[in-house]
Amino acid sequence: MSRPDISRPNILLVYDKECPACHAYCQVVRIRESVGELRIVDAREDSEVMREITGAGLDIDQGMVLKMGDQLYYGADAIHALALIGSRSGIFNRFNYWMFRSRRVSKVLYPLLRFFRNLLLKLLGKTRINNLNQPGRDRF
């Protein structure tokens, strides 16, 4: 049995698996092997990382979270960090790097992506995750 490489941390990407756009993105995004192993976490399932995200006051309905080591990256910062650690193999990953390698561009584009994500979920009749238990925030 091989031992895990402790020098390469697990990197967690937490997102809403019921969102078709988010799910498609998370299935094709790749990180460089030298950085660590990317593990995808469904935000709708109870997990230690979701409890940590909620404890940090991050609204998962408003942004995905990337956890690297002890650091949480949220929304635009998460997509920016993914672009920087991402593999450049494949058209999608090269495009992802090109689009989100700039923190400034990420902060401008991410709210637009979030708007269309929320619109899509509303059209599909999905409920919010509402991990912060905000009253009246069950539907999109």
XYZ file of C-alpha atoms in Angstrom:
140
model
C 0.000 0.000 0.000
C 1.443 3.390 -0.962
C 1.672 6.193 1.572
C 0.064 9.558 0.820
C 2.449 12.335 -0.164
C 2.163 14.726 2.782
C 4.127 17.427 0.958
C 1.239 17.851 -1.474
C -1.891 18.955 0.385
C -5.418 18.042 -0.547
C -7.085 21.015 -2.152
C -10.844 21.179 -1.643
C -13.199 22.840 -4.106
C -16.629 23.298 -2.524
C -19.536 24.111 -4.826
C -23.249 23.479 -5.426
C -23.443 20.164 -7.257
C -27.072 20.842 -8.251
C -25.939 23.791 -10.381
C -25.290 22.442 -13.892
C -22.865 25.258 -14.758
C -20.874 24.862 -11.517
C -20.833 21.090 -11.901
C -19.560 21.295 -15.483
C -16.824 23.753 -14.464
C -15.671 21.600 -11.553
C -15.538 18.478 -13.706
C -13.158 20.000 -16.253
C -10.944 22.279 -14.153
C -7.590 20.657 -13.443
C -4.726 21.708 -11.230
C -1.051 20.966 -11.723
C -0.021 17.695 -10.090
C 2.882 19.457 -8.368
C 0.422 21.589 -6.386
C -1.609 18.819 -4.787
C -4.710 16.748 -5.294
C -8.013 18.485 -6.075
C -10.980 17.054 -4.211
C -14.484 18.177 -5.163
C -16.970 18.648 -2.287
C -20.740 19.035 -2.717
C -21.848 22.023 -0.629
C -25.290 20.460 -0.158
C -23.798 17.629 1.920
C -22.847 17.995 5.574
C -19.066 18.017 5.891
C -16.314 19.396 8.069
C -15.336 21.914 5.388
C -18.946 23.156 5.055
C -19.077 23.689 8.815
C -15.813 25.643 8.534
C -17.206 27.745 5.643
C -20.381 28.497 7.606
C -18.340 29.334 10.701
C -16.342 31.817 8.619
C -19.628 33.498 7.588
C -19.236 32.667 3.879
C -22.512 32.350 1.942
C -21.952 29.342 -0.327
C -24.938 30.438 -2.450
C -22.936 33.521 -3.441
C -19.618 31.879 -4.226
C -17.668 28.662 -4.393
C -14.860 28.061 -1.924
C -11.374 26.749 -2.543
C -9.542 25.472 0.525
C -5.780 25.125 0.278
C -4.150 24.154 3.533
C -5.807 26.317 6.178
C -6.694 29.126 3.755
C -10.212 29.624 2.366
C -10.587 31.419 -0.979
C -14.113 32.603 -1.732
C -15.885 33.601 -4.944
C -13.654 35.664 -7.242
C -10.595 34.848 -5.140
C -11.336 31.117 -5.521
C -11.627 31.242 -9.301
C -8.491 33.414 -9.482
C -6.514 30.961 -7.319
C -7.755 28.023 -9.419
C -6.535 29.763 -12.560
C -3.082 30.270 -11.052
C -2.646 26.693 -9.807
C -4.450 25.192 -12.779
C -3.023 22.961 -15.413
C -2.564 24.583 -18.812
C -3.431 21.352 -20.608
C -6.574 21.400 -22.695
C -8.484 24.268 -24.228
C -10.730 24.854 -21.217
C -7.869 25.070 -18.715
C -5.865 27.422 -20.949
C -8.966 29.607 -21.368
C -9.611 29.515 -17.597
C -6.053 30.678 -16.943
C -6.277 33.410 -19.559
C -9.609 34.718 -18.197
C -8.987 34.565 -14.453
C -5.219 34.956 -13.972
C -5.838 38.625 -13.148
C -7.363 39.258 -9.718
C -8.962 42.454 -11.054
C -10.612 40.688 -14.007
C -11.774 37.885 -11.702
C -13.451 40.418 -9.387
C -15.249 41.990 -12.367
C -16.341 38.742 -14.082
C -17.260 36.615 -11.065
C -20.384 38.621 -10.097
C -21.595 38.288 -13.694
C -21.064 34.518 -13.599
C -22.837 34.367 -10.221
C -25.803 36.342 -11.612
C -26.260 33.870 -14.485
C -25.786 30.925 -12.124
C -28.514 32.243 -9.812
C -30.798 32.900 -12.783
C -30.250 29.360 -14.057
C -31.024 27.866 -10.646
C -34.158 29.997 -10.363
C -35.348 28.811 -13.797
C -34.654 25.205 -12.765
C -36.638 25.665 -9.520
C -33.684 24.810 -7.276
C -33.519 25.820 -3.648
C -30.663 27.723 -2.059
C -28.272 25.906 0.223
C -28.681 28.750 2.759
C -25.812 27.550 4.929
C -26.009 30.774 6.958
C -29.704 30.090 7.759
C -30.849 33.538 6.646
C -34.649 33.938 6.918
C -36.489 34.121 3.595
C -33.466 32.915 1.597
C -34.685 29.437 0.674
C -35.462 30.130 -3.010
C -33.500 31.911 -5.717
